[in-house]
Coordinates of C-alpha atoms and ligand atoms in Angstrom, one line a residue:
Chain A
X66 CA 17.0 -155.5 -19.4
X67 CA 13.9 -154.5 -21.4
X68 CA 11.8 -155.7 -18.5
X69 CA 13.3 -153.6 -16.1
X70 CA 13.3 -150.7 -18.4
X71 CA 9.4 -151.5 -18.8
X72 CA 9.4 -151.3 -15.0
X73 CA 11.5 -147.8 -14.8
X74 CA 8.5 -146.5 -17.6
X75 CA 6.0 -147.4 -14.9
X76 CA 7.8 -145.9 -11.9
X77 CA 8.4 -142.6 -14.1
X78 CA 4.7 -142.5 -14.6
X79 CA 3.7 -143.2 -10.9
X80 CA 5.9 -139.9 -10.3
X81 CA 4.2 -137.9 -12.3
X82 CA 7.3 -137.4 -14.6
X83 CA 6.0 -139.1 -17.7
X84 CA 2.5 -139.8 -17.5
X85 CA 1.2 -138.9 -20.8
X86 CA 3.6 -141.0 -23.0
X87 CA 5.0 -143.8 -20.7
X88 CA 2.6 -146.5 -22.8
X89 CA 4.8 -145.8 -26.1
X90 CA 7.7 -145.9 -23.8
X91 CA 6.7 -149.4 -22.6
X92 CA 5.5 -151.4 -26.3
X93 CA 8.6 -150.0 -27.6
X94 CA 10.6 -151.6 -24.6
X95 CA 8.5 -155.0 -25.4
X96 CA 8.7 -154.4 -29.2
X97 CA 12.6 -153.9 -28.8
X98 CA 12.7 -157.0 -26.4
X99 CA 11.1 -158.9 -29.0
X100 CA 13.1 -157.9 -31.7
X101 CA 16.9 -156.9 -30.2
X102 CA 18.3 -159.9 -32.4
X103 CA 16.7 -159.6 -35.7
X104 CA 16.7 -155.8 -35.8
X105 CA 20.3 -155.8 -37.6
X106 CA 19.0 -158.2 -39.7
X107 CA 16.1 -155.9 -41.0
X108 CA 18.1 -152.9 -41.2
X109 CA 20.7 -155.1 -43.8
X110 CA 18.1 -156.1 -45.6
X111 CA 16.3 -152.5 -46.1
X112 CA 17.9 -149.9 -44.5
X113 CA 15.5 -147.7 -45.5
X114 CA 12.4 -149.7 -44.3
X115 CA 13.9 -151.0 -41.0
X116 CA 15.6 -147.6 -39.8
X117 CA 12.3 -145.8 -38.0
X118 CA 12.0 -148.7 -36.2
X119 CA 15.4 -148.0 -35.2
X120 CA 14.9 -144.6 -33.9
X121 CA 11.5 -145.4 -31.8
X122 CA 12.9 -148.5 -29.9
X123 CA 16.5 -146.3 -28.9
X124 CA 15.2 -142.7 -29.1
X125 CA 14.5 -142.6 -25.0
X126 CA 17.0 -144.0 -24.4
X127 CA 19.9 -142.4 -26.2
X128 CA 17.9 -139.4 -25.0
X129 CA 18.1 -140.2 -21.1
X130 CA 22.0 -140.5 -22.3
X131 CA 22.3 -137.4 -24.0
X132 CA 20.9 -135.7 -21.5
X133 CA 23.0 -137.3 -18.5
X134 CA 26.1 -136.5 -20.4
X135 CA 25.4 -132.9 -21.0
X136 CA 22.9 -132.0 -18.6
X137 CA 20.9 -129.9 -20.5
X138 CA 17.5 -131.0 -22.4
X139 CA 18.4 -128.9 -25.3
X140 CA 21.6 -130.3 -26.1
X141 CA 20.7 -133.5 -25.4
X142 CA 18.0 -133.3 -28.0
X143 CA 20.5 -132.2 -30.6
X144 CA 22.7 -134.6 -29.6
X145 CA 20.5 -137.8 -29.7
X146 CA 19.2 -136.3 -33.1
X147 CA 22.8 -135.6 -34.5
X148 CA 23.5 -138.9 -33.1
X149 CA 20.5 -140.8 -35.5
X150 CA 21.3 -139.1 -38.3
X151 CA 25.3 -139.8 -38.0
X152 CA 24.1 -143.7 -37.6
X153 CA 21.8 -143.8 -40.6
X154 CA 24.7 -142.3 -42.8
X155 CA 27.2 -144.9 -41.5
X156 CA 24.3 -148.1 -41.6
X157 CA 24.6 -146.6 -45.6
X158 CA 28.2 -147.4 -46.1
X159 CA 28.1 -150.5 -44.0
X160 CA 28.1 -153.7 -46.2
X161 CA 25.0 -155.9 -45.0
X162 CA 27.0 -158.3 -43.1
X163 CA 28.6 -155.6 -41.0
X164 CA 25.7 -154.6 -40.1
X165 CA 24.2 -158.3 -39.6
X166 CA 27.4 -158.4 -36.9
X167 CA 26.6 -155.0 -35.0
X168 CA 25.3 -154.9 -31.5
X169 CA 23.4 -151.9 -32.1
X170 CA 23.2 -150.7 -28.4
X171 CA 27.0 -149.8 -27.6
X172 CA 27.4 -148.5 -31.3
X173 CA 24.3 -146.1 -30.5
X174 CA 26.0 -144.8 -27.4
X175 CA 29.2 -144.8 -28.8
X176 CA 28.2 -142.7 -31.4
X177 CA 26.2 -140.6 -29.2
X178 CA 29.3 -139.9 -27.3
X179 CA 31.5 -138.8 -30.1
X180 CA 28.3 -136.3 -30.9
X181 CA 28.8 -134.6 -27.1
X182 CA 32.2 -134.5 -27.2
X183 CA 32.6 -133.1 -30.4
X184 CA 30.0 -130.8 -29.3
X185 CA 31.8 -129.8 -26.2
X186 CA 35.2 -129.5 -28.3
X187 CA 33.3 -126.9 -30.8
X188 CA 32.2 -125.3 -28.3
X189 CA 32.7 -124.2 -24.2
X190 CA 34.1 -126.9 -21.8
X191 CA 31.1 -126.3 -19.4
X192 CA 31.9 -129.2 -17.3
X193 CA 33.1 -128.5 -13.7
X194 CA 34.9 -131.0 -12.0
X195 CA 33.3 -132.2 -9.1
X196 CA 37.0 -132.6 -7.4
X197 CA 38.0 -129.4 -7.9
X198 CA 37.9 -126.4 -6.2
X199 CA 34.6 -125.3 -7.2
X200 CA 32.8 -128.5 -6.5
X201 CA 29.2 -127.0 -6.1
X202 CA 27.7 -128.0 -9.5
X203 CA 24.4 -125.3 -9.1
X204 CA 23.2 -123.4 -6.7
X205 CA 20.9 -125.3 -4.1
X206 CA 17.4 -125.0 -4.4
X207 CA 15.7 -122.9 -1.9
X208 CA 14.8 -124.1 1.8
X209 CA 11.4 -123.8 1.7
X210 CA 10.8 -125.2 -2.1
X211 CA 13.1 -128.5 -0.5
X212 CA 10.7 -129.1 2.1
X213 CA 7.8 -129.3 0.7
X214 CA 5.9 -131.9 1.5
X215 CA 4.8 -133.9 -1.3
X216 CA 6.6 -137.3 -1.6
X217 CA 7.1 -137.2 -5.7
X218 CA 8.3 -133.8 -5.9
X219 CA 10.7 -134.4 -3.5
X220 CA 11.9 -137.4 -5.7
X221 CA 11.9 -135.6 -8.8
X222 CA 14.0 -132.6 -7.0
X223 CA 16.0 -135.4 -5.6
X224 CA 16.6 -136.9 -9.3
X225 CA 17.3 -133.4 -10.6
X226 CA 19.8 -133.0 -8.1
X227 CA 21.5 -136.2 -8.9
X228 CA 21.3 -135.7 -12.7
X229 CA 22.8 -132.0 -12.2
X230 CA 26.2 -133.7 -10.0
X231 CA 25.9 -136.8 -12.9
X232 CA 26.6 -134.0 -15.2
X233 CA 29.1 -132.5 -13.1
X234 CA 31.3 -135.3 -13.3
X235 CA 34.8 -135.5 -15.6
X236 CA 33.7 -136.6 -18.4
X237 CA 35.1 -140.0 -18.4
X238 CA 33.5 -140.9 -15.5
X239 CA 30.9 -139.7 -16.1
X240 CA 29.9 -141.6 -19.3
X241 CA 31.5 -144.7 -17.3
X242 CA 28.8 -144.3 -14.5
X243 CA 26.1 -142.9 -16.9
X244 CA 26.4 -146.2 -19.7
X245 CA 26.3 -148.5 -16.3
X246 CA 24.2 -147.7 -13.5
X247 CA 21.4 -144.9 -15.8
X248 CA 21.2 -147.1 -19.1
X249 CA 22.2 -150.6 -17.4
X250 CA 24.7 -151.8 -19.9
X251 CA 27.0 -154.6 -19.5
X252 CA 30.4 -154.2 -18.6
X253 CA 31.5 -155.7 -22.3
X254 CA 28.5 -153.6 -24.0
X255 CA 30.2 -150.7 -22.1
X256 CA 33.8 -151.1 -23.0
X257 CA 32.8 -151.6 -26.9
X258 CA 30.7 -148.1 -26.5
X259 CA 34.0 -146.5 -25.3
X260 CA 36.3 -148.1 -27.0
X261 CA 38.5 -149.0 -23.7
X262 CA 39.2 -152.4 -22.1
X263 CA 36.9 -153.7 -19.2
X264 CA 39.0 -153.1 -16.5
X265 CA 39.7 -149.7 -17.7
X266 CA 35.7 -149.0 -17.4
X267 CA 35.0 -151.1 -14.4
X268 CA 37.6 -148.7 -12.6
X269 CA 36.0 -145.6 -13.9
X270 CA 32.8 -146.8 -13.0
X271 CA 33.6 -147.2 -9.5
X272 CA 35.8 -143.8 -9.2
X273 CA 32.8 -142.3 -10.7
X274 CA 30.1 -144.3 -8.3
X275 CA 32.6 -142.9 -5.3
X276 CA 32.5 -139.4 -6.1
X277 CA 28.8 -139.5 -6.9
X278 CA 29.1 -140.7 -2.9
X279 CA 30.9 -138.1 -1.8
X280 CA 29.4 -135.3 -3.5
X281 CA 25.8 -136.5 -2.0
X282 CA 27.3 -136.9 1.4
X283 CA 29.2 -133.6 1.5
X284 CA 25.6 -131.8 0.4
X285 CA 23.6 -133.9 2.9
X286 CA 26.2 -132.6 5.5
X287 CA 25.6 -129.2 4.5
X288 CA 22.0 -129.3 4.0
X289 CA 22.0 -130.8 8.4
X290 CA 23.5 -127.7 9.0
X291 CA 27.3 -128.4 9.0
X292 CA 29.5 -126.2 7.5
Chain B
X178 CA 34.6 -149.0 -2.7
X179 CA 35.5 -146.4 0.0
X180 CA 33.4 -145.3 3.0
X181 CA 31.4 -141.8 3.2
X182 CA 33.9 -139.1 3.9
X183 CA 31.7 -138.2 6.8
X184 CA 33.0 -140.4 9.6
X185 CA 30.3 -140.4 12.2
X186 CA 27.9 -142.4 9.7
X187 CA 27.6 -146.6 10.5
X188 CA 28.2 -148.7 7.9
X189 CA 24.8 -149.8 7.7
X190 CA 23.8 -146.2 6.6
X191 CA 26.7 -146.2 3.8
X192 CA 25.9 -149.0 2.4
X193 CA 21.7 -148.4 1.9
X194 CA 23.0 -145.4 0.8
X195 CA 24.8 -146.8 -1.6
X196 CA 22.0 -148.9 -2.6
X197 CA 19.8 -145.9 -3.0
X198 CA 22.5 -143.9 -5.1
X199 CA 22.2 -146.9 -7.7
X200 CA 18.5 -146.9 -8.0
X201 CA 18.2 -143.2 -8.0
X202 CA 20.9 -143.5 -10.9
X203 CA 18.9 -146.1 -12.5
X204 CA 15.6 -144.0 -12.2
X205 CA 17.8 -141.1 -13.9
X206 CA 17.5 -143.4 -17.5
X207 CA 13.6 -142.9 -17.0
X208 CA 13.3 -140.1 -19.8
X209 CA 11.1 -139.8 -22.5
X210 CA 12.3 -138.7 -25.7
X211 CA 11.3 -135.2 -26.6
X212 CA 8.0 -135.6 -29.0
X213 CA 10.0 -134.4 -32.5
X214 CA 12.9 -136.3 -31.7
X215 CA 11.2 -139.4 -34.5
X216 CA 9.8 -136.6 -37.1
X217 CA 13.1 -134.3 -37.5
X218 CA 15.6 -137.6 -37.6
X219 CA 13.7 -139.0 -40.4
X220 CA 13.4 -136.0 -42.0
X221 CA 17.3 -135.3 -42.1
X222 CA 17.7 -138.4 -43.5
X223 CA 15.0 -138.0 -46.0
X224 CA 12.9 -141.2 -45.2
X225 CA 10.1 -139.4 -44.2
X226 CA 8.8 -135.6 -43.2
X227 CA 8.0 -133.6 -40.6
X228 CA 4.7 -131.4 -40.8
X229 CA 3.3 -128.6 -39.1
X230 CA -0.6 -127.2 -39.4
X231 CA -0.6 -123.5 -40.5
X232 CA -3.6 -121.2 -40.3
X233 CA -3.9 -119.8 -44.2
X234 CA -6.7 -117.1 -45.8
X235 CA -8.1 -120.5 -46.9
X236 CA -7.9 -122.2 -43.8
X237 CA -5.8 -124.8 -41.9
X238 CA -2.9 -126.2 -44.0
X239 CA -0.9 -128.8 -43.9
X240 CA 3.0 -127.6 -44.2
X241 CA 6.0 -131.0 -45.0
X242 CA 9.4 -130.3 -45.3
X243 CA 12.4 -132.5 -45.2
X244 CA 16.1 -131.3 -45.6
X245 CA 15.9 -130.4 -48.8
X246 CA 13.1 -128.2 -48.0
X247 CA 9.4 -127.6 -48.5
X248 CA 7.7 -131.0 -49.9
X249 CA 4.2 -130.3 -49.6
X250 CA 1.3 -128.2 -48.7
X251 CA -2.0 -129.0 -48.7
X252 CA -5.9 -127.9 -47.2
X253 CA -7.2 -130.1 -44.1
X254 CA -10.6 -129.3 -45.9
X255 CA -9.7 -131.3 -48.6
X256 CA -7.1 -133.9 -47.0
X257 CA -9.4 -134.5 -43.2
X258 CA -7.2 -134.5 -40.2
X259 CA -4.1 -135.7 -39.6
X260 CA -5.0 -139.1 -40.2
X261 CA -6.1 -138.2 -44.5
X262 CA -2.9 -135.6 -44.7
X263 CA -0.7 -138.9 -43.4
X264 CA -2.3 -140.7 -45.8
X265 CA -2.8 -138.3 -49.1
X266 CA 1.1 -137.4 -48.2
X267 CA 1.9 -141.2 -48.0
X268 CA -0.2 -141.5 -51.3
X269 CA 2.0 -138.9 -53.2
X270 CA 5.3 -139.3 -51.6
X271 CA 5.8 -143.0 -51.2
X272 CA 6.8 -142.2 -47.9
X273 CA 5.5 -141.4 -44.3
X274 CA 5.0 -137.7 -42.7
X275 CA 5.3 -137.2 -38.8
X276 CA 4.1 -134.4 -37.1
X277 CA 6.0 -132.0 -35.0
X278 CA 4.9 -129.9 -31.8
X279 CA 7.2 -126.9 -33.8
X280 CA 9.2 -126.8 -36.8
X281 CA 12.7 -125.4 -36.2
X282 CA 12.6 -121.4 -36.0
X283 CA 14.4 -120.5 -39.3
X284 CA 11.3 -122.3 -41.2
X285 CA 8.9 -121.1 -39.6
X286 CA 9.4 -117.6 -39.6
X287 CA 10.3 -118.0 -44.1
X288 CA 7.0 -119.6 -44.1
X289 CA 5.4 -116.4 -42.5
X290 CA 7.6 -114.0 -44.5
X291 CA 6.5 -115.9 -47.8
X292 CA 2.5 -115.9 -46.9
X293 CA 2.8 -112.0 -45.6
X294 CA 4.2 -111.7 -49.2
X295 CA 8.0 -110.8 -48.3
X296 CA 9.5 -112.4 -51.5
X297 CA 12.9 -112.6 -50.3
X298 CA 11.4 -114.8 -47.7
X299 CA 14.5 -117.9 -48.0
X300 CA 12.6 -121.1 -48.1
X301 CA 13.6 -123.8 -50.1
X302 CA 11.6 -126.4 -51.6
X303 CA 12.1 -130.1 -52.2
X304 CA 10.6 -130.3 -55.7
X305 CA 12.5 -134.0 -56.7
X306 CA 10.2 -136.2 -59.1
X307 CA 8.9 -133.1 -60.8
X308 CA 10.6 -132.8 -64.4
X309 CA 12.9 -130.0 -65.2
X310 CA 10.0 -127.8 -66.8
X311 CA 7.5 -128.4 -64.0
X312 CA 10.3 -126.7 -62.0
X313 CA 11.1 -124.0 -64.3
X314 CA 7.8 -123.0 -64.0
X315 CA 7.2 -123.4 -60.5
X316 CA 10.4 -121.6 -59.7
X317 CA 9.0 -118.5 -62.5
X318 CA 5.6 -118.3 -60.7
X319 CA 7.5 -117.4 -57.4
X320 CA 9.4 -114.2 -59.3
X321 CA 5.4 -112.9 -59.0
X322 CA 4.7 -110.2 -57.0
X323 CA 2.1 -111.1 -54.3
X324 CA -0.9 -108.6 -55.8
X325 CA -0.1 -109.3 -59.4
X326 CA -1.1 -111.6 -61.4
X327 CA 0.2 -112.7 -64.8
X328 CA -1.3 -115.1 -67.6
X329 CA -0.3 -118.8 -68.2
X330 CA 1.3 -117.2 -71.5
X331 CA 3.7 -115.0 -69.9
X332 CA 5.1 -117.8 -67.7
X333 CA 5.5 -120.1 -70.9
X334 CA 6.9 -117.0 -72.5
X335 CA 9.5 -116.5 -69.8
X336 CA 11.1 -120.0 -69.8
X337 CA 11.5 -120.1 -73.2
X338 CA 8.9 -122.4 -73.9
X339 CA 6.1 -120.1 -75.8
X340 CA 4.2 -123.1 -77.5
X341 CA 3.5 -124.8 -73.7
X342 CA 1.2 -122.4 -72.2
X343 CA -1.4 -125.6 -71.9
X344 CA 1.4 -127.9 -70.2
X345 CA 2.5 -124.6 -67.8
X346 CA -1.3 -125.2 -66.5
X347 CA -0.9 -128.2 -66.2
X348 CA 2.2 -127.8 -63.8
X349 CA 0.5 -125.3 -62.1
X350 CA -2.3 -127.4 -61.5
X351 CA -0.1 -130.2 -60.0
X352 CA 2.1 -127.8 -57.7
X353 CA 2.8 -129.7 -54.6
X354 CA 3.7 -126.6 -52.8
X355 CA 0.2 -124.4 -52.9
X356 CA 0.7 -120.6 -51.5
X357 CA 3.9 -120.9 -50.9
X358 CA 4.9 -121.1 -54.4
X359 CA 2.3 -118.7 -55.6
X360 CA 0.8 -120.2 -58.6
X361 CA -2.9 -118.6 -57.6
X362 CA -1.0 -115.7 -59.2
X363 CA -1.2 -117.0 -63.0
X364 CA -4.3 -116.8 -64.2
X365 CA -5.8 -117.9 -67.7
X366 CA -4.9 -115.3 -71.0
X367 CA -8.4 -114.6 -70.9
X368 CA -8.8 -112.9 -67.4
X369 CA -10.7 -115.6 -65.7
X370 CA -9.0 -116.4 -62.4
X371 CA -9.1 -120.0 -63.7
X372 CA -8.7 -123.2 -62.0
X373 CA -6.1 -123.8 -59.0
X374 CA -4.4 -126.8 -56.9
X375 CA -7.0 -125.9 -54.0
X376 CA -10.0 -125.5 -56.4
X377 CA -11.1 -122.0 -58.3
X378 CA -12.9 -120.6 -55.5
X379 CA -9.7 -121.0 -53.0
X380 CA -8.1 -119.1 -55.9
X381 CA -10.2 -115.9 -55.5
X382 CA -10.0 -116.0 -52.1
X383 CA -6.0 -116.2 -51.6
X384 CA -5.8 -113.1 -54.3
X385 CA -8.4 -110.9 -52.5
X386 CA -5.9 -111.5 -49.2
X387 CA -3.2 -110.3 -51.1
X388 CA -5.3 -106.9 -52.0
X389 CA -6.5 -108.3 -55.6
X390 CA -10.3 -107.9 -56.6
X391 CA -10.6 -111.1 -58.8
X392 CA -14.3 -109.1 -60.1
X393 CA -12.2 -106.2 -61.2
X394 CA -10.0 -108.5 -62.9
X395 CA -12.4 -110.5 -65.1
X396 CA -14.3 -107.1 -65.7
X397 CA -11.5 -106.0 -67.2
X398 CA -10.9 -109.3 -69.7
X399 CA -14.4 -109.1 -70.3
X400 CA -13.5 -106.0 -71.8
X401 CA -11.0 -107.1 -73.6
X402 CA -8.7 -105.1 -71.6
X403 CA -5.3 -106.7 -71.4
X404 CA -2.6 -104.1 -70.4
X405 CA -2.7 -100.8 -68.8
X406 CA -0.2 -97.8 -70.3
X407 CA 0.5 -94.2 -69.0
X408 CA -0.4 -91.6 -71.6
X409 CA 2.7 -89.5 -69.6
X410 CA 5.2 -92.4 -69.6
X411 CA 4.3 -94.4 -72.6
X412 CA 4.5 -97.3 -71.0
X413 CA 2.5 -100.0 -71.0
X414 CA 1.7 -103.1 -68.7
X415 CA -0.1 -106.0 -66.9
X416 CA -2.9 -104.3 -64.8
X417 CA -1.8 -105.8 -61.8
X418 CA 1.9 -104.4 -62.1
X419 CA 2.7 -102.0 -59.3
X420 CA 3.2 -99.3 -61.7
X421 CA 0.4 -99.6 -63.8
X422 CA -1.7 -99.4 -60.1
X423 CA 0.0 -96.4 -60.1
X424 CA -1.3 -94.3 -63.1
X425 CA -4.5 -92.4 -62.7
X426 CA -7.5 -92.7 -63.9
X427 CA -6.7 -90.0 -66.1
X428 CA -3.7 -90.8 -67.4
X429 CA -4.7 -94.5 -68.3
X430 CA -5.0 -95.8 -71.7
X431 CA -6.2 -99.6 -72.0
X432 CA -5.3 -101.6 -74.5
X433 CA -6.7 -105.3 -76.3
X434 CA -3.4 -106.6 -77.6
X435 CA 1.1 -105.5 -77.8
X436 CA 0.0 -104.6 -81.7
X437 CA -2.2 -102.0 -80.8
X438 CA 0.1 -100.5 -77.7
X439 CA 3.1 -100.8 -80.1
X440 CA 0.8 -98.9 -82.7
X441 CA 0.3 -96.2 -80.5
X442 CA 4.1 -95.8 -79.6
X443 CA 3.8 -97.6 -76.1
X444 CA 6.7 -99.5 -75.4
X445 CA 6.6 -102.6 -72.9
X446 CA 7.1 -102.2 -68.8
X447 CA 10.4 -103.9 -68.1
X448 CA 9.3 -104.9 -64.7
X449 CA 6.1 -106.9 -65.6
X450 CA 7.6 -107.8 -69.2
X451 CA 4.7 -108.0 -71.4
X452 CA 5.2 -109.7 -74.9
X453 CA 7.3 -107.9 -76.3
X454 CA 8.9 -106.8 -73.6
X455 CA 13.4 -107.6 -74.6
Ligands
ZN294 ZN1 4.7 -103.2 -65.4

């Protein structure tokens, strides 16, 4: 897992995408691979000293899910932020062997979740359906800006595109699909993060996979010139 | 999992398709967390603070703050870069400081009001581990117009502490919040501008931005000149108060001490509050 993550740092930086910072984006991935198993152990034994680390091995990554589920950098900034500090003030009230027993990575994203959607509760449901009537999540980018000719552009436009129908999903899909194939969890990490029973998750995952499908077919049909 | 809606596609394209769906997906987890992301969690929680670098009539400063505001201020020429702030804040604080690209809006913008000498500017200020006098006097230096000056006296004076005027220089001295809680605006009984958190000659050069001649000043105390009254009014104050600026040269009568304004039937200014201002 942290390996491939180290991997995904590398690619990000080949596009262009994350150049500047991808070499604290790989020691934490190493740091964190080194240290998955003891890091409850620190935080029970000093909350206080242990908790930073905390924050710099799963900030990208609660970020890259904060930002799938709600599509927008800003939010997902607030969100991953909120999500830290709502963490921090639980790991406080936690007796030491609780938090000794907690798979931190699910409980991050779990929490993390209940952020969004309390977010989304307080405020506008901005989530389209992609089944519904309106199913066209943005408008497309212009012609002549698709075709342009350099490779990692088109990848990046090509991500932005998918990110933009990932956040287009119903929600419980989408955190399904997001928790699986964009953070990589397994499917027991994933049903502890949402609180639902593997086959439950395993179903949403592939309803949400499908219409991901669908939705990229229906555009690439459109974008051939079918209408 | 179902085939593409679009019929006319093989297999063989679905299903690389597919393949490509779940690596573009996995790419998707790529991001980088935004730069403050670190700096403003751990400053909500209070295990460390954010900082910003603020240009200041006495150069670039240093600005902390954590959620229970303002925590520290102090010159990069005497603290070095980043590197010596980190350190001199670690030193004081028992606790790190990480920098931020911006501090949130609402900060920023009381932090501007305060140093263009807005006094309703609404900053807070994290003043825990000072003792409940060091904050009564820290709090009374802020009621100080920017402009005006008063002595270390009038501050003792005010909190109800008249016999402390050396400790209230002492708490001045030690403010951790330079500028922004103005205690370059208390100056010694005598007149002389007097010594400062950022160093004497930072002192006169913060008043002289806010439109105060620190010569003027210890001409005056040379003098022996310490309040200003209006031979119209009868009123008498600190030479710095807004309505002693406002009497004329003609109309101004000096006086060394309250007994000699009280002798001559001047009562006190109930803005600046002299001695025996009630
Ligand atoms: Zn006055």
């Amino acid at each position: 897992m942290a390996a491939e993550r180290a991997g995904e740092a590398g690619r990000a930086a080949v596009e262009g995408t994350a150049a500047p910072r991808d070499k604290r984006r790989g020691h934490a991935a190493i740091r964190n691979r080194q240290s998955a198993s003891e890091l409850p152990e620190a935080l029970a034994g000093d909350l206080d000293g242990s908790f930073e680390r905390l924050v710099r091995d799963f900030q990208d990554r609660l970020y890259a899910f904060a930002l799938r589920l709600t599509g927008s950098p800003q939010d997902a900034e607030e969100v991953a932020q909120d999500a830290f500090v709502r963490a921090y003030r639980a790991l406080c009230d936690y007796p030491p062997e609780r938090i000794r027993s907690l798979a931190l990575k699910p409980w991050l994203y779990q929490i993390a979740l209940n952020v969004a959607r309390n977010r989304v509760r307080g405020r506008r449901l901005a989530v389209v359906p992609l089944d519904g009537p309106d199913g066209r999540p943005r408008a497309d980018p212009p012609d002549d800006e698709r075709r342009r000719p350099e490779a990692a552009v088109e990848r990046a436009e090509r991500r932005d595109d998918l990110g933009a129908l990932v956040a287009a999903l119903p929600e419980r899909y989408r955190a399904a699909v997001v928790l699986r194939h964009v953070e990589g969890l397994r499917y027991d990490e994933l049903a502890a993060a949402l609180g639902q029973p593997v086959g439950t998750v395993k179903a949403n995952v592939h309803r949400g996979v499908r219409l991901l499908r669908e939705a990229l077919a229906e555009r690439e049909w459109r974008d051939e010139g079918g209408r | 999992m179902s085939e593409p809606r679009d019929g006319h596609r093989t297999e063989g394209q679905g299903l690389g398709r597919d393949r490509r769906l779940v690596r573009d997906l996995r790419a998707l987890g790529a991001g980088v967390a935004p730069p403050d992301l670190l700096a403003n969690v751990l400053s909500r929680v209070r295990l460390g603070d954010a900082y910003w670098t603020l240009d200041t009539p006495v150069g670039p400063v240093f600005v902390a703050y954590n959620d229970g505001g303002i925590s520290a201020v102090m010159r990069a020429a005497a603290v070095g870069d980043v590197a010596g702030f980190e350190r001199a804040f670690r030193e004081r604080h028992a606790r790190p400081a990480h920098p931020v690209t911006r501090p949130p809006a609402a900060l920023a913008h009381a932090v501007e009001r305060q140093l263009g000498g807005d006094r309703r500017a609404d900053l807070r200020f994290d003043l825990r581990g000072r003792s409940d006098f060091e904050r009564a006097v820290l709090l009374k230096a802020r009621e100080i117009p920017p402009g005006e000056v008063r002595p270390y006296g009038w501050i003792a004076r005010e909190i109800g502490r008249p016999g402390a005027v050396r400790a209230v220089g002492t708490a001045l001295g030690n403010n951790p919040v330079p500028l922004l809680i103005p205690c370059h605006r208390v100056v010694r009984s005598d007149g002389r501008v007097g010594d400062y958190a950022f160093g004497g000659a930072a002192k006169r050069a913060v008043l002289a931005a806010e439109g105060l001649d620190p010569d003027r000043l210890e001409g005056l105390a040379r003098a022996g000149v310490c309040y200003h009254g209006s031979d119209t009014t009868h009123v008498y104050c600190f030479p710095t108060c807004a309505h002693a600026r406002r009497i004329t040269d003609r109309h101004r009568v000096a006086f060394r001490s309250d007994e000699e304004a009280a002798a001559a039937g001047y009562r006190p200014c109930r803005v600046c509050r002299p001695a025996l201002a009630s």
